[in-house]
Amino acid sequence: MASHPLVGVGLRAPHFEALLTSPQSVDFVEVHAENHFAEGGLSRALLERVAGVLPLSLHGTGAGLASKMPIPMAHLRRLRALVDWAQPTWVSDHVAQTWFVHHGQLRHAGDLLPVAFDRAALRHLVDNTCRVQDHLGRQILIENLAQYVVFAQSDMTELEFLVQACEQSGCGLLVDLNNLHVNAVNARNVGEGDAEASVRRWLDACPAHLVKELHLAGSTPNPGGLVIDDHAQPVSEPVWALHRHACQRFPQAVTLIEWDEQLPPWSRLVQEADRAREHTRALP
């Protein structure tokens, strides 16, 4: 029987018990790494139970891989301790800025701030990615961001930026299809063409060997005209179409469904995973 790429879901606290009751519903689960930095306690106990029945992915939201300053050692130590304890199959984080110094004090932005696609930002991204990988002793995946601004100083495309970062650091690429679609739709709103066709061109130009994981999520139109990547809706039909295309382009990549706000029942989340699995099983 042919082996097909795994399909998982982002696991949030209200779904822990439902997952443990029917772990066969999905192939793996992802948790946000920083939510489990504390050693011991209920969080670690629940994670230990989950890791005992399914492969685990640790997805960071706080490393700030494209920050202008090095990722603080305290953050790296806590991440390393969690990785050593949980032994996840995948570790990933975002191409974003989070760390900075303000009035001589180290600060964390508490959000995923966008970056310019220029040589300086590339150097910061490569340096920090290498720093994480060296500290963990393993490859990580970097994820493209939903960005709501365009920087005048960018001197390369997003894809060129990400590919160079992967090639220079040895990391892998996590392609968030919803982020790509959100960015393309928002660009279309200011007159830059067809969104779905733009993302397909992005995917077709992306080196297949770099892509290890695909993310799917929902988004919400904003009254101001932008589409917001809020992970509070089902995956949209255009993004499902892009996933079908991406499965053909990157047949070894696993797929993850993210749903973080206005959480549905566990059964509804599993339905999203089942639909993604239909695309992966259509592969030769």
PDB file of C-alpha atoms in Angstrom:
ATOM      1  CA  MET A   1       0.000   0.000   0.000  1.00  0.00           C
ATOM      2  CA  ALA A   2       1.302   3.473  -0.911  1.00  0.00           C
ATOM      3  CA  SER A   3       2.442   5.683   1.926  1.00  0.00           C
ATOM      4  CA  HIS A   4       0.936   9.162   1.889  1.00  0.00           C
ATOM      5  CA  PRO A   5       2.047  12.335   3.718  1.00  0.00           C
ATOM      6  CA  LEU A   6       0.718  12.798   7.229  1.00  0.00           C
ATOM      7  CA  VAL A   7      -2.138  15.191   8.029  1.00  0.00           C
ATOM      8  CA  GLY A   8      -2.331  16.787  11.472  1.00  0.00           C
ATOM      9  CA  VAL A   9      -4.062  19.538  13.418  1.00  0.00           C
ATOM     10  CA  GLY A  10      -3.032  22.306  15.736  1.00  0.00           C
ATOM     11  CA  LEU A  11      -4.005  21.079  19.201  1.00  0.00           C
ATOM     12  CA  ARG A  12      -5.588  23.564  21.583  1.00  0.00           C
ATOM     13  CA  ALA A  13      -6.521  22.937  25.217  1.00  0.00           C
ATOM     14  CA  PRO A  14     -10.306  22.395  24.737  1.00  0.00           C
ATOM     15  CA  HIS A  15      -9.568  19.505  22.371  1.00  0.00           C
ATOM     16  CA  PHE A  16      -7.069  17.562  24.499  1.00  0.00           C
ATOM     17  CA  GLU A  17      -9.510  15.016  25.886  1.00  0.00           C
ATOM     18  CA  ALA A  18     -11.301  14.491  22.569  1.00  0.00           C
ATOM     19  CA  LEU A  19      -7.982  13.786  20.890  1.00  0.00           C
ATOM     20  CA  LEU A  20      -6.932  11.289  23.537  1.00  0.00           C
ATOM     21  CA  THR A  21     -10.281   9.527  23.171  1.00  0.00           C
ATOM     22  CA  SER A  22      -9.819   9.130  19.405  1.00  0.00           C
ATOM     23  CA  PRO A  23      -6.152   9.691  18.497  1.00  0.00           C
ATOM     24  CA  GLN A  24      -6.620   7.794  15.228  1.00  0.00           C
ATOM     25  CA  SER A  25      -8.609  10.799  13.918  1.00  0.00           C
ATOM     26  CA  VAL A  26      -5.375  12.576  12.891  1.00  0.00           C
ATOM     27  CA  ASP A  27      -1.797  11.589  12.077  1.00  0.00           C
ATOM     28  CA  PHE A  28       0.041  14.118  14.259  1.00  0.00           C
ATOM     29  CA  VAL A  29      -0.550  17.236  16.327  1.00  0.00           C
ATOM     30  CA  GLU A  30       1.152  20.594  16.618  1.00  0.00           C
ATOM     31  CA  VAL A  31       1.416  22.659  19.802  1.00  0.00           C
ATOM     32  CA  HIS A  32       2.832  26.120  20.332  1.00  0.00           C
ATOM     33  CA  ALA A  33       6.214  25.653  21.934  1.00  0.00           C
ATOM     34  CA  GLU A  34       6.110  28.633  24.293  1.00  0.00           C
ATOM     35  CA  ASN A  35       2.889  27.376  25.899  1.00  0.00           C
ATOM     36  CA  HIS A  36       4.883  24.433  27.273  1.00  0.00           C
ATOM     37  CA  PHE A  37       8.123  26.095  28.376  1.00  0.00           C
ATOM     38  CA  ALA A  38       7.249  25.687  32.051  1.00  0.00           C
ATOM     39  CA  GLU A  39       8.701  22.453  33.419  1.00  0.00           C
ATOM     40  CA  GLY A  40       6.212  20.163  35.123  1.00  0.00           C
ATOM     41  CA  GLY A  41       2.597  20.980  35.881  1.00  0.00           C
ATOM     42  CA  LEU A  42      -0.608  20.228  33.996  1.00  0.00           C
ATOM     43  CA  SER A  43       0.668  21.526  30.648  1.00  0.00           C
ATOM     44  CA  ARG A  44       3.584  19.103  30.547  1.00  0.00           C
ATOM     45  CA  ALA A  45       1.449  16.246  31.866  1.00  0.00           C
ATOM     46  CA  LEU A  46      -1.084  16.695  29.062  1.00  0.00           C
ATOM     47  CA  LEU A  47       1.647  17.029  26.451  1.00  0.00           C
ATOM     48  CA  GLU A  48       3.279  13.846  27.710  1.00  0.00           C
ATOM     49  CA  ARG A  49       0.010  11.956  27.239  1.00  0.00           C
ATOM     50  CA  VAL A  50      -0.385  13.320  23.702  1.00  0.00           C
ATOM     51  CA  ALA A  51       3.222  12.547  22.754  1.00  0.00           C
ATOM     52  CA  GLY A  52       2.645   8.988  23.897  1.00  0.00           C
ATOM     53  CA  VAL A  53       0.073   8.332  21.169  1.00  0.00           C
ATOM     54  CA  LEU A  54       0.927  10.644  18.226  1.00  0.00           C
ATOM     55  CA  PRO A  55       3.922  12.309  16.555  1.00  0.00           C
ATOM     56  CA  LEU A  56       4.402  15.836  17.845  1.00  0.00           C
ATOM     57  CA  SER A  57       5.297  19.105  16.137  1.00  0.00           C
ATOM     58  CA  LEU A  58       6.569  22.099  18.140  1.00  0.00           C
ATOM     59  CA  HIS A  59       5.662  25.372  16.450  1.00  0.00           C
ATOM     60  CA  GLY A  60       7.221  28.487  17.925  1.00  0.00           C
ATOM     61  CA  THR A  61       5.721  31.959  17.894  1.00  0.00           C
ATOM     62  CA  GLY A  62       8.356  33.760  19.930  1.00  0.00           C
ATOM     63  CA  ALA A  63      11.838  33.190  18.487  1.00  0.00           C
ATOM     64  CA  GLY A  64      11.683  36.125  16.099  1.00  0.00           C
ATOM     65  CA  LEU A  65      13.993  34.528  13.563  1.00  0.00           C
ATOM     66  CA  ALA A  66      14.314  37.728  11.522  1.00  0.00           C
ATOM     67  CA  SER A  67      14.920  40.018  14.507  1.00  0.00           C
ATOM     68  CA  LYS A  68      17.856  42.410  14.195  1.00  0.00           C
ATOM     69  CA  MET A  69      19.333  41.125  17.441  1.00  0.00           C
ATOM     70  CA  PRO A  70      20.363  37.562  18.310  1.00  0.00           C
ATOM     71  CA  ILE A  71      17.673  35.420  19.889  1.00  0.00           C
ATOM     72  CA  PRO A  72      18.280  35.607  23.647  1.00  0.00           C
ATOM     73  CA  MET A  73      20.036  32.616  25.165  1.00  0.00           C
ATOM     74  CA  ALA A  74      17.334  32.285  27.828  1.00  0.00           C
ATOM     75  CA  HIS A  75      14.757  31.624  25.112  1.00  0.00           C
ATOM     76  CA  LEU A  76      17.040  29.126  23.386  1.00  0.00           C
ATOM     77  CA  ARG A  77      17.696  27.238  26.623  1.00  0.00           C
ATOM     78  CA  ARG A  78      13.977  26.851  27.331  1.00  0.00           C
ATOM     79  CA  LEU A  79      13.324  25.732  23.776  1.00  0.00           C
ATOM     80  CA  ARG A  80      16.180  23.226  23.924  1.00  0.00           C
ATOM     81  CA  ALA A  81      14.886  21.828  27.226  1.00  0.00           C
ATOM     82  CA  LEU A  82      11.414  21.354  25.732  1.00  0.00           C
ATOM     83  CA  VAL A  83      12.741  19.759  22.539  1.00  0.00           C
ATOM     84  CA  ASP A  84      14.978  17.378  24.515  1.00  0.00           C
ATOM     85  CA  TRP A  85      12.043  16.401  26.710  1.00  0.00           C
ATOM     86  CA  ALA A  86       9.302  16.137  24.046  1.00  0.00           C
ATOM     87  CA  GLN A  87      11.405  14.720  21.181  1.00  0.00           C
ATOM     88  CA  PRO A  88       9.181  16.257  18.495  1.00  0.00           C
ATOM     89  CA  THR A  89       9.276  15.156  14.872  1.00  0.00           C
ATOM     90  CA  TRP A  90       9.263  18.770  13.638  1.00  0.00           C
ATOM     91  CA  VAL A  91      10.321  22.134  15.094  1.00  0.00           C
ATOM     92  CA  SER A  92       9.363  25.369  13.347  1.00  0.00           C
ATOM     93  CA  ASP A  93       8.989  29.118  13.775  1.00  0.00           C
ATOM     94  CA  HIS A  94       8.142  32.227  11.778  1.00  0.00           C
ATOM     95  CA  VAL A  95      10.093  34.600   9.561  1.00  0.00           C
ATOM     96  CA  ALA A  96       9.243  37.581  11.740  1.00  0.00           C
ATOM     97  CA  GLN A  97      10.710  40.178  14.066  1.00  0.00           C
ATOM     98  CA  THR A  98       9.931  39.974  17.784  1.00  0.00           C
ATOM     99  CA  TRP A  99      13.035  40.839  19.843  1.00  0.00           C
ATOM    100  CA  PHE A 100      14.405  44.357  20.248  1.00  0.00           C
ATOM    101  CA  VAL A 101      16.121  46.608  22.766  1.00  0.00           C
ATOM    102  CA  HIS A 102      14.244  49.688  24.012  1.00  0.00           C
ATOM    103  CA  HIS A 103      15.928  52.150  26.372  1.00  0.00           C
ATOM    104  CA  GLY A 104      18.566  49.559  27.121  1.00  0.00           C
ATOM    105  CA  GLN A 105      16.046  46.850  28.033  1.00  0.00           C
ATOM    106  CA  LEU A 106      15.396  43.635  26.134  1.00  0.00           C
ATOM    107  CA  ARG A 107      11.798  43.551  24.935  1.00  0.00           C
ATOM    108  CA  HIS A 108       9.545  41.108  23.120  1.00  0.00           C
ATOM    109  CA  ALA A 109       6.958  42.543  20.744  1.00  0.00           C
ATOM    110  CA  GLY A 110       4.351  39.933  21.600  1.00  0.00           C
ATOM    111  CA  ASP A 111       3.453  39.661  17.930  1.00  0.00           C
ATOM    112  CA  LEU A 112       4.859  38.519  14.591  1.00  0.00           C
ATOM    113  CA  LEU A 113       6.163  41.741  13.073  1.00  0.00           C
ATOM    114  CA  PRO A 114       6.849  41.829   9.317  1.00  0.00           C
ATOM    115  CA  VAL A 115      10.258  42.128   7.675  1.00  0.00           C
ATOM    116  CA  ALA A 116      11.660  43.749   4.557  1.00  0.00           C
ATOM    117  CA  PHE A 117      12.994  41.322   1.983  1.00  0.00           C
ATOM    118  CA  ASP A 118      16.465  42.826   1.761  1.00  0.00           C
ATOM    119  CA  ARG A 119      20.079  41.785   2.374  1.00  0.00           C
ATOM    120  CA  ALA A 120      20.203  43.064   5.930  1.00  0.00           C
ATOM    121  CA  ALA A 121      17.068  41.164   6.998  1.00  0.00           C
ATOM    122  CA  LEU A 122      18.315  38.044   5.213  1.00  0.00           C
ATOM    123  CA  ARG A 123      21.542  38.173   7.216  1.00  0.00           C
ATOM    124  CA  HIS A 124      19.593  38.475  10.489  1.00  0.00           C
ATOM    125  CA  LEU A 125      17.301  35.591   9.499  1.00  0.00           C
ATOM    126  CA  VAL A 126      20.164  33.304   8.516  1.00  0.00           C
ATOM    127  CA  ASP A 127      22.184  34.139  11.622  1.00  0.00           C
ATOM    128  CA  ASN A 128      19.265  33.510  13.980  1.00  0.00           C
ATOM    129  CA  THR A 129      18.154  30.355  12.194  1.00  0.00           C
ATOM    130  CA  CYS A 130      21.665  28.950  12.408  1.00  0.00           C
ATOM    131  CA  ARG A 131      21.793  29.970  16.070  1.00  0.00           C
ATOM    132  CA  VAL A 132      18.625  27.988  16.814  1.00  0.00           C
ATOM    133  CA  GLN A 133      19.718  24.960  14.809  1.00  0.00           C
ATOM    134  CA  ASP A 134      23.170  24.915  16.381  1.00  0.00           C
ATOM    135  CA  HIS A 135      21.646  25.133  19.844  1.00  0.00           C
ATOM    136  CA  LEU A 136      19.087  22.387  19.181  1.00  0.00           C
ATOM    137  CA  GLY A 137      21.407  20.209  17.142  1.00  0.00           C
ATOM    138  CA  ARG A 138      18.749  19.715  14.473  1.00  0.00           C
ATOM    139  CA  GLN A 139      17.108  21.293  11.434  1.00  0.00           C
ATOM    140  CA  ILE A 140      14.151  23.604  11.918  1.00  0.00           C
ATOM    141  CA  LEU A 141      11.502  24.832   9.471  1.00  0.00           C
ATOM    142  CA  ILE A 142      10.854  28.512   8.786  1.00  0.00           C
ATOM    143  CA  GLU A 143       7.348  29.757   7.950  1.00  0.00           C
ATOM    144  CA  ASN A 144       6.321  32.555   5.590  1.00  0.00           C
ATOM    145  CA  LEU A 145       4.347  35.338   7.241  1.00  0.00           C
ATOM    146  CA  ALA A 146       1.042  37.079   6.540  1.00  0.00           C
ATOM    147  CA  GLN A 147       2.277  40.657   6.057  1.00  0.00           C
ATOM    148  CA  TYR A 148       0.017  43.694   5.820  1.00  0.00           C
ATOM    149  CA  VAL A 149       2.672  46.177   4.731  1.00  0.00           C
ATOM    150  CA  VAL A 150       5.123  46.334   1.823  1.00  0.00           C
ATOM    151  CA  PHE A 151       8.588  47.735   2.525  1.00  0.00           C
ATOM    152  CA  ALA A 152      10.124  50.094  -0.018  1.00  0.00           C
ATOM    153  CA  GLN A 153      13.623  48.817   0.810  1.00  0.00           C
ATOM    154  CA  SER A 154      12.853  45.217  -0.243  1.00  0.00           C
ATOM    155  CA  ASP A 155      15.232  44.302  -3.059  1.00  0.00           C
ATOM    156  CA  MET A 156      14.072  40.706  -3.665  1.00  0.00           C
ATOM    157  CA  THR A 157      10.812  38.784  -3.723  1.00  0.00           C
ATOM    158  CA  GLU A 158       9.539  36.897  -0.691  1.00  0.00           C
ATOM    159  CA  LEU A 159      10.292  33.577  -2.376  1.00  0.00           C
ATOM    160  CA  GLU A 160      13.860  34.597  -3.259  1.00  0.00           C
ATOM    161  CA  PHE A 161      14.308  35.725   0.347  1.00  0.00           C
ATOM    162  CA  LEU A 162      13.053  32.441   1.810  1.00  0.00           C
ATOM    163  CA  VAL A 163      14.959  30.215  -0.603  1.00  0.00           C
ATOM    164  CA  GLN A 164      18.228  32.027   0.113  1.00  0.00           C
ATOM    165  CA  ALA A 165      17.592  31.735   3.849  1.00  0.00           C
ATOM    166  CA  CYS A 166      17.037  27.976   3.539  1.00  0.00           C
ATOM    167  CA  GLU A 167      20.073  27.467   1.324  1.00  0.00           C
ATOM    168  CA  GLN A 168      22.392  29.527   3.524  1.00  0.00           C
ATOM    169  CA  SER A 169      21.226  28.089   6.866  1.00  0.00           C
ATOM    170  CA  GLY A 170      20.320  24.521   5.911  1.00  0.00           C
ATOM    171  CA  CYS A 171      16.799  24.868   7.323  1.00  0.00           C
ATOM    172  CA  GLY A 172      13.610  23.607   5.702  1.00  0.00           C
ATOM    173  CA  LEU A 173      10.562  25.549   4.562  1.00  0.00           C
ATOM    174  CA  LEU A 174       7.074  25.485   6.056  1.00  0.00           C
ATOM    175  CA  VAL A 175       4.725  26.948   3.437  1.00  0.00           C
ATOM    176  CA  ASP A 176       1.608  28.502   4.928  1.00  0.00           C
ATOM    177  CA  LEU A 177      -0.840  28.495   2.023  1.00  0.00           C
ATOM    178  CA  ASN A 178      -3.333  30.717   3.797  1.00  0.00           C
ATOM    179  CA  ASN A 179      -0.654  33.341   4.472  1.00  0.00           C
ATOM    180  CA  LEU A 180       0.290  33.315   0.793  1.00  0.00           C
ATOM    181  CA  HIS A 181      -3.351  33.665  -0.227  1.00  0.00           C
ATOM    182  CA  VAL A 182      -4.063  36.436   2.279  1.00  0.00           C
ATOM    183  CA  ASN A 183      -1.067  38.404   1.028  1.00  0.00           C
ATOM    184  CA  ALA A 184      -2.098  37.871  -2.598  1.00  0.00           C
ATOM    185  CA  VAL A 185      -5.724  38.903  -1.960  1.00  0.00           C
ATOM    186  CA  ASN A 186      -4.629  42.022  -0.104  1.00  0.00           C
ATOM    187  CA  ALA A 187      -2.260  42.875  -2.958  1.00  0.00           C
ATOM    188  CA  ARG A 188      -5.117  42.342  -5.433  1.00  0.00           C
ATOM    189  CA  ASN A 189      -7.194  44.826  -3.461  1.00  0.00           C
ATOM    190  CA  VAL A 190      -4.656  47.461  -4.473  1.00  0.00           C
ATOM    191  CA  GLY A 191      -4.624  46.342  -8.084  1.00  0.00           C
ATOM    192  CA  GLU A 192      -2.005  43.612  -8.368  1.00  0.00           C
ATOM    193  CA  GLY A 193      -3.870  40.874 -10.241  1.00  0.00           C
ATOM    194  CA  ASP A 194      -5.454  37.479  -9.609  1.00  0.00           C
ATOM    195  CA  ALA A 195      -4.699  36.128  -6.111  1.00  0.00           C
ATOM    196  CA  GLU A 196      -4.962  32.393  -6.707  1.00  0.00           C
ATOM    197  CA  ALA A 197      -2.921  32.521  -9.918  1.00  0.00           C
ATOM    198  CA  SER A 198      -0.260  34.558  -8.117  1.00  0.00           C
ATOM    199  CA  VAL A 199       0.075  31.928  -5.371  1.00  0.00           C
ATOM    200  CA  ARG A 200       0.231  29.112  -7.918  1.00  0.00           C
ATOM    201  CA  ARG A 201       3.143  30.855  -9.627  1.00  0.00           C
ATOM    202  CA  TRP A 202       4.843  31.182  -6.204  1.00  0.00           C
ATOM    203  CA  LEU A 203       4.384  27.467  -5.544  1.00  0.00           C
ATOM    204  CA  ASP A 204       5.546  26.464  -9.019  1.00  0.00           C
ATOM    205  CA  ALA A 205       8.744  28.500  -8.621  1.00  0.00           C
ATOM    206  CA  CYS A 206       9.534  27.161  -5.130  1.00  0.00           C
ATOM    207  CA  PRO A 207      12.219  24.428  -5.008  1.00  0.00           C
ATOM    208  CA  ALA A 208      10.321  21.294  -4.041  1.00  0.00           C
ATOM    209  CA  HIS A 209      13.124  19.764  -1.954  1.00  0.00           C
ATOM    210  CA  LEU A 210      12.968  22.634   0.555  1.00  0.00           C
ATOM    211  CA  VAL A 211       9.297  22.240   1.481  1.00  0.00           C
ATOM    212  CA  LYS A 212       8.685  19.905   4.426  1.00  0.00           C
ATOM    213  CA  GLU A 213       5.287  21.069   5.686  1.00  0.00           C
ATOM    214  CA  LEU A 214       2.133  22.861   4.506  1.00  0.00           C
ATOM    215  CA  HIS A 215      -0.185  24.901   6.736  1.00  0.00           C
ATOM    216  CA  LEU A 216      -3.880  25.490   6.092  1.00  0.00           C
ATOM    217  CA  ALA A 217      -6.076  27.913   8.023  1.00  0.00           C
ATOM    218  CA  GLY A 218      -9.026  30.255   7.690  1.00  0.00           C
ATOM    219  CA  SER A 219      -9.120  34.037   7.394  1.00  0.00           C
ATOM    220  CA  THR A 220     -11.655  36.829   7.839  1.00  0.00           C
ATOM    221  CA  PRO A 221     -12.348  39.916   5.689  1.00  0.00           C
ATOM    222  CA  ASN A 222     -11.848  43.176   7.564  1.00  0.00           C
ATOM    223  CA  PRO A 223     -14.274  46.105   7.101  1.00  0.00           C
ATOM    224  CA  GLY A 224     -11.263  48.185   6.085  1.00  0.00           C
ATOM    225  CA  GLY A 225     -10.722  46.010   3.022  1.00  0.00           C
ATOM    226  CA  LEU A 226      -7.940  43.708   4.207  1.00  0.00           C
ATOM    227  CA  VAL A 227      -8.265  39.978   4.755  1.00  0.00           C
ATOM    228  CA  ILE A 228      -6.927  39.013   8.182  1.00  0.00           C
ATOM    229  CA  ASP A 229      -5.137  35.725   8.874  1.00  0.00           C
ATOM    230  CA  ASP A 230      -6.961  35.076  12.153  1.00  0.00           C
ATOM    231  CA  HIS A 231      -7.311  31.247  12.092  1.00  0.00           C
ATOM    232  CA  ALA A 232     -10.939  31.710  13.155  1.00  0.00           C
ATOM    233  CA  GLN A 233     -12.715  30.226  10.132  1.00  0.00           C
ATOM    234  CA  PRO A 234     -12.764  27.044   8.060  1.00  0.00           C
ATOM    235  CA  VAL A 235     -10.212  26.798   5.269  1.00  0.00           C
ATOM    236  CA  SER A 236     -11.537  28.755   2.279  1.00  0.00           C
ATOM    237  CA  GLU A 237     -12.251  27.149  -1.080  1.00  0.00           C
ATOM    238  CA  PRO A 238      -9.418  29.005  -2.872  1.00  0.00           C
ATOM    239  CA  VAL A 239      -6.950  27.763  -0.248  1.00  0.00           C
ATOM    240  CA  TRP A 240      -8.263  24.213  -0.630  1.00  0.00           C
ATOM    241  CA  ALA A 241      -7.599  24.489  -4.358  1.00  0.00           C
ATOM    242  CA  LEU A 242      -4.091  25.727  -3.612  1.00  0.00           C
ATOM    243  CA  HIS A 243      -3.553  22.795  -1.245  1.00  0.00           C
ATOM    244  CA  ARG A 244      -4.470  20.342  -3.975  1.00  0.00           C
ATOM    245  CA  HIS A 245      -1.909  22.022  -6.229  1.00  0.00           C
ATOM    246  CA  ALA A 246       0.729  22.147  -3.469  1.00  0.00           C
ATOM    247  CA  CYS A 247       0.317  18.427  -2.768  1.00  0.00           C
ATOM    248  CA  GLN A 248       1.282  17.754  -6.370  1.00  0.00           C
ATOM    249  CA  ARG A 249       4.250  20.117  -6.187  1.00  0.00           C
ATOM    250  CA  PHE A 250       5.508  18.931  -2.788  1.00  0.00           C
ATOM    251  CA  PRO A 251       4.378  15.299  -2.490  1.00  0.00           C
ATOM    252  CA  GLN A 252       6.519  14.564   0.582  1.00  0.00           C
ATOM    253  CA  ALA A 253       5.276  17.530   2.664  1.00  0.00           C
ATOM    254  CA  VAL A 254       3.011  16.899   5.644  1.00  0.00           C
ATOM    255  CA  THR A 255      -0.100  19.053   6.085  1.00  0.00           C
ATOM    256  CA  LEU A 256      -1.365  20.792   9.207  1.00  0.00           C
ATOM    257  CA  ILE A 257      -4.783  22.383   9.844  1.00  0.00           C
ATOM    258  CA  GLU A 258      -4.650  25.463  12.112  1.00  0.00           C
ATOM    259  CA  TRP A 259      -7.781  26.739  13.884  1.00  0.00           C
ATOM    260  CA  ASP A 260      -6.927  28.944  16.872  1.00  0.00           C
ATOM    261  CA  GLU A 261      -9.886  31.286  17.469  1.00  0.00           C
ATOM    262  CA  GLN A 262     -13.646  30.587  17.704  1.00  0.00           C
ATOM    263  CA  LEU A 263     -12.711  26.947  18.082  1.00  0.00           C
ATOM    264  CA  PRO A 264     -15.090  24.420  16.523  1.00  0.00           C
ATOM    265  CA  PRO A 265     -15.975  21.033  18.035  1.00  0.00           C
ATOM    266  CA  TRP A 266     -13.256  18.423  17.653  1.00  0.00           C
ATOM    267  CA  SER A 267     -15.357  16.583  15.063  1.00  0.00           C
ATOM    268  CA  ARG A 268     -15.427  19.686  12.831  1.00  0.00           C
ATOM    269  CA  LEU A 269     -11.658  20.052  13.031  1.00  0.00           C
ATOM    270  CA  VAL A 270     -11.263  16.401  12.078  1.00  0.00           C
ATOM    271  CA  GLN A 271     -13.468  17.040   9.029  1.00  0.00           C
ATOM    272  CA  GLU A 272     -10.934  19.622   7.841  1.00  0.00           C
ATOM    273  CA  ALA A 273      -8.127  17.111   8.330  1.00  0.00           C
ATOM    274  CA  ASP A 274     -10.101  14.469   6.421  1.00  0.00           C
ATOM    275  CA  ARG A 275     -10.525  16.824   3.474  1.00  0.00           C
ATOM    276  CA  ALA A 276      -6.805  17.526   3.420  1.00  0.00           C
ATOM    277  CA  ARG A 277      -6.151  13.788   3.517  1.00  0.00           C
ATOM    278  CA  GLU A 278      -8.275  13.339   0.380  1.00  0.00           C
ATOM    279  CA  HIS A 279      -5.769  15.566  -1.434  1.00  0.00           C
ATOM    280  CA  THR A 280      -2.747  13.666  -0.158  1.00  0.00           C
ATOM    281  CA  ARG A 281      -4.299  10.296  -1.020  1.00  0.00           C
ATOM    282  CA  ALA A 282      -4.905  11.481  -4.580  1.00  0.00           C
ATOM    283  CA  LEU A 283      -1.139  11.477  -5.082  1.00  0.00           C
ATOM    284  CA  PRO A 284       0.313   8.664  -7.206  1.00  0.00           C
TER     285      PRO A 284
END
